[in-house]
Coordinates of C-alpha atoms in Angstrom, one line a residue:
M925 CA 16.3 -13.0 8.6
A926 CA 15.6 -12.5 4.6
A927 CA 15.8 -15.4 3.4
N928 CA 14.0 -17.0 5.9
L929 CA 11.0 -14.1 4.7
A930 CA 12.1 -14.7 0.9
R931 CA 10.6 -18.2 1.9
G932 CA 8.1 -17.7 4.4
T933 CA 8.6 -17.8 7.6
A934 CA 9.0 -20.1 10.9
S935 CA 6.0 -19.7 12.2
G936 CA 3.9 -20.1 9.0
G937 CA 4.4 -17.4 6.3
K938 CA 2.4 -18.8 3.1
A939 CA 4.1 -17.8 0.6
A940 CA 6.7 -16.7 -1.0
L941 CA 7.7 -13.3 -1.1
S942 CA 10.3 -11.3 -4.3
D943 CA 12.9 -9.9 -4.0
D944 CA 11.0 -7.3 -5.2
E945 CA 8.5 -7.2 -2.8
L946 CA 10.5 -7.5 -0.1
A947 CA 12.3 -4.3 -1.2
E948 CA 9.0 -2.0 -0.8
F949 CA 7.8 -3.4 2.1
R950 CA 12.1 -2.2 3.8
E951 CA 11.9 1.2 1.4
I952 CA 7.5 1.5 3.5
F953 CA 9.8 0.2 7.1
N954 CA 12.1 2.8 6.6
L955 CA 9.2 5.1 6.1
V956 CA 7.6 4.4 8.7
D957 CA 10.8 4.3 11.3
Q958 CA 11.6 7.3 11.1
D959 CA 14.5 7.4 13.7
K960 CA 15.9 4.9 12.3
G961 CA 16.2 2.8 14.9
G962 CA 15.0 -0.7 13.3
T963 CA 11.9 -0.7 15.0
I964 CA 8.1 1.0 14.5
S965 CA 7.2 2.7 17.9
K966 CA 3.3 3.3 19.1
A967 CA 4.1 6.6 18.2
E968 CA 5.8 6.5 14.7
L969 CA 3.0 4.0 13.9
K970 CA 0.5 7.1 15.5
Q971 CA 2.0 9.0 13.0
L972 CA 2.0 6.7 9.4
M973 CA -2.1 6.5 11.1
N974 CA -2.1 10.2 11.3
T975 CA -0.9 10.9 8.0
L976 CA -3.3 7.8 6.1
G977 CA -6.7 10.0 7.8
L978 CA -7.0 7.6 10.4
R979 CA -7.3 8.8 13.8
P980 CA -7.2 5.2 16.9
S981 CA -6.7 6.2 20.0
Q982 CA -4.0 5.4 22.1
Q983 CA -6.3 1.8 23.1
E984 CA -6.3 0.9 19.2
L985 CA -2.4 1.7 18.8
N986 CA -1.8 -0.7 21.5
A987 CA -3.4 -3.1 20.4
M988 CA -2.3 -2.9 16.6
V989 CA 1.0 -3.1 18.8
D990 CA 0.3 -6.2 20.5
E991 CA -0.9 -8.3 17.4
I992 CA 2.0 -7.5 16.0
D993 CA 4.2 -7.5 18.4
A994 CA 5.4 -11.5 18.2
D995 CA 8.1 -10.4 20.4
G996 CA 6.3 -8.6 22.6
S997 CA 9.4 -6.2 22.8
G998 CA 6.2 -2.8 23.0
E999 CA 8.1 -2.3 19.4
I1000 CA 7.1 -3.6 15.7
D1001 CA 10.8 -4.4 14.2
F1002 CA 11.2 -5.3 10.4
E1003 CA 10.3 -9.8 10.1
E1004 CA 7.0 -9.2 12.5
F1005 CA 6.3 -6.0 9.9
V1006 CA 6.8 -8.1 7.1
I1007 CA 4.1 -11.2 8.0
V1008 CA 1.5 -8.8 8.8
M1009 CA 2.4 -7.1 5.1
S1010 CA 2.3 -10.6 3.2
R1011 CA -0.8 -11.7 4.8
K1012 CA -2.2 -8.4 2.7
V1013 CA -0.1 -8.5 -0.2
Q1014 CA -3.0 -9.9 -3.7
T1015 CA -3.1 -10.6 -6.6
T1016 CA -6.7 -9.8 -8.0
Y1017 CA -7.9 -6.9 -6.0
T1018 CA -11.7 -6.7 -6.4
P1019 CA -13.3 -3.4 -7.6
E1020 CA -14.2 -2.7 -3.8
Q1021 CA -10.2 -2.1 -3.3
V1022 CA -9.1 -0.3 -6.5
K1023 CA -11.9 2.2 -5.7
A1024 CA -11.2 2.4 -1.7
A1025 CA -7.2 3.3 -3.8
F1026 CA -8.7 5.5 -6.4
K1027 CA -10.2 7.5 -3.9
I1028 CA -7.0 8.2 -1.8
F1029 CA -6.0 10.2 -5.5
E1030 CA -9.1 12.9 -5.9
K1031 CA -7.3 15.6 -4.4
T1032 CA -9.4 18.6 -6.3
A1033 CA -11.1 16.7 -8.8
P1034 CA -15.2 16.1 -8.0
A1035 CA -15.9 13.0 -5.1
G1036 CA -15.3 10.2 -8.0
F1037 CA -12.7 11.5 -10.7
V1038 CA -9.2 11.9 -11.2
T1039 CA -7.2 13.8 -13.4
M1040 CA -5.5 11.8 -15.6
E1041 CA -1.8 13.7 -14.8
V1042 CA -2.4 12.1 -10.7
L1043 CA -3.5 9.1 -12.4
E1044 CA -0.4 8.1 -14.9
H1045 CA 1.9 9.4 -11.5
A1046 CA 0.0 7.0 -9.1
L1047 CA 0.8 4.3 -12.2
T1048 CA 4.2 4.4 -12.1
T1049 CA 4.7 5.3 -8.2
Y1050 CA 2.8 3.6 -6.5
G1051 CA 3.1 -0.1 -5.5
A1052 CA 5.2 -3.5 -6.5
D1053 CA 4.2 -3.4 -9.9
K1054 CA 4.6 0.3 -10.7
L1055 CA 5.0 1.1 -14.3
S1056 CA 7.1 2.8 -16.9
L1057 CA 6.1 6.4 -18.1
A1058 CA 5.3 4.5 -21.4
D1059 CA 3.0 1.5 -20.0
A1060 CA 1.4 3.9 -17.7
R1061 CA 0.3 6.8 -21.0
D1062 CA -0.4 3.2 -22.9
L1063 CA -3.0 1.7 -20.1
L1064 CA -4.1 5.3 -19.9
S1065 CA -4.7 5.5 -24.0
Q1066 CA -7.2 3.0 -23.5
I1067 CA -9.6 5.4 -20.9
E1068 CA -12.0 8.0 -22.3
P1069 CA -12.0 11.1 -19.9
D1070 CA -15.0 13.0 -19.3
E1071 CA -15.3 16.2 -21.8
S1072 CA -13.5 18.2 -18.7
G1073 CA -10.1 15.6 -18.4
L1074 CA -11.4 13.9 -15.6
I1075 CA -11.6 9.6 -15.1
N1076 CA -14.9 8.8 -13.8
Y1077 CA -12.6 6.3 -11.6
A1078 CA -16.0 3.4 -11.5
E1079 CA -15.0 2.7 -16.1
F1080 CA -11.7 2.5 -14.8
V1081 CA -12.3 0.0 -12.3
D1082 CA -14.4 -1.8 -14.6
M1083 CA -11.9 -1.9 -17.0
M1084 CA -8.8 -2.6 -14.8
T1085 CA -11.2 -5.7 -13.0
S1086 CA -12.6 -7.1 -15.9
G1087 CA -9.7 -9.6 -17.0

């Protein structure tokens, strides 16, 4: 199955996934599959959505699973999960996408700002292209925080998306 996923799927997977991408998808899948049953149930999907601050109705959950569940089992297996996730994988991001991701890390900083520490943690912890601590610090050294030590994420987005 993994070799099939890496090459794309018989159902028309577009891009081959790297071993790192498959490993990251497996890690995410395993986090959501809390009972370790090998599938993501509607209850597990609902818990994930709630954790993300989304509150889908049962009807919305059913529609999501129905859209993803290619084999009609009522649950999402790893191959179905990878097919959906691989549609979402992009190598470039729009400024709007970066801003939306950045908002997750605002924590206690004022809206539109984040601390250097939180951003450093995000850069070294999340995503397929996690940075080493040295690389994250090198990137962050190019950013000038304000007098409170905060980073304006509009400026950060401009820096990251202007090539």
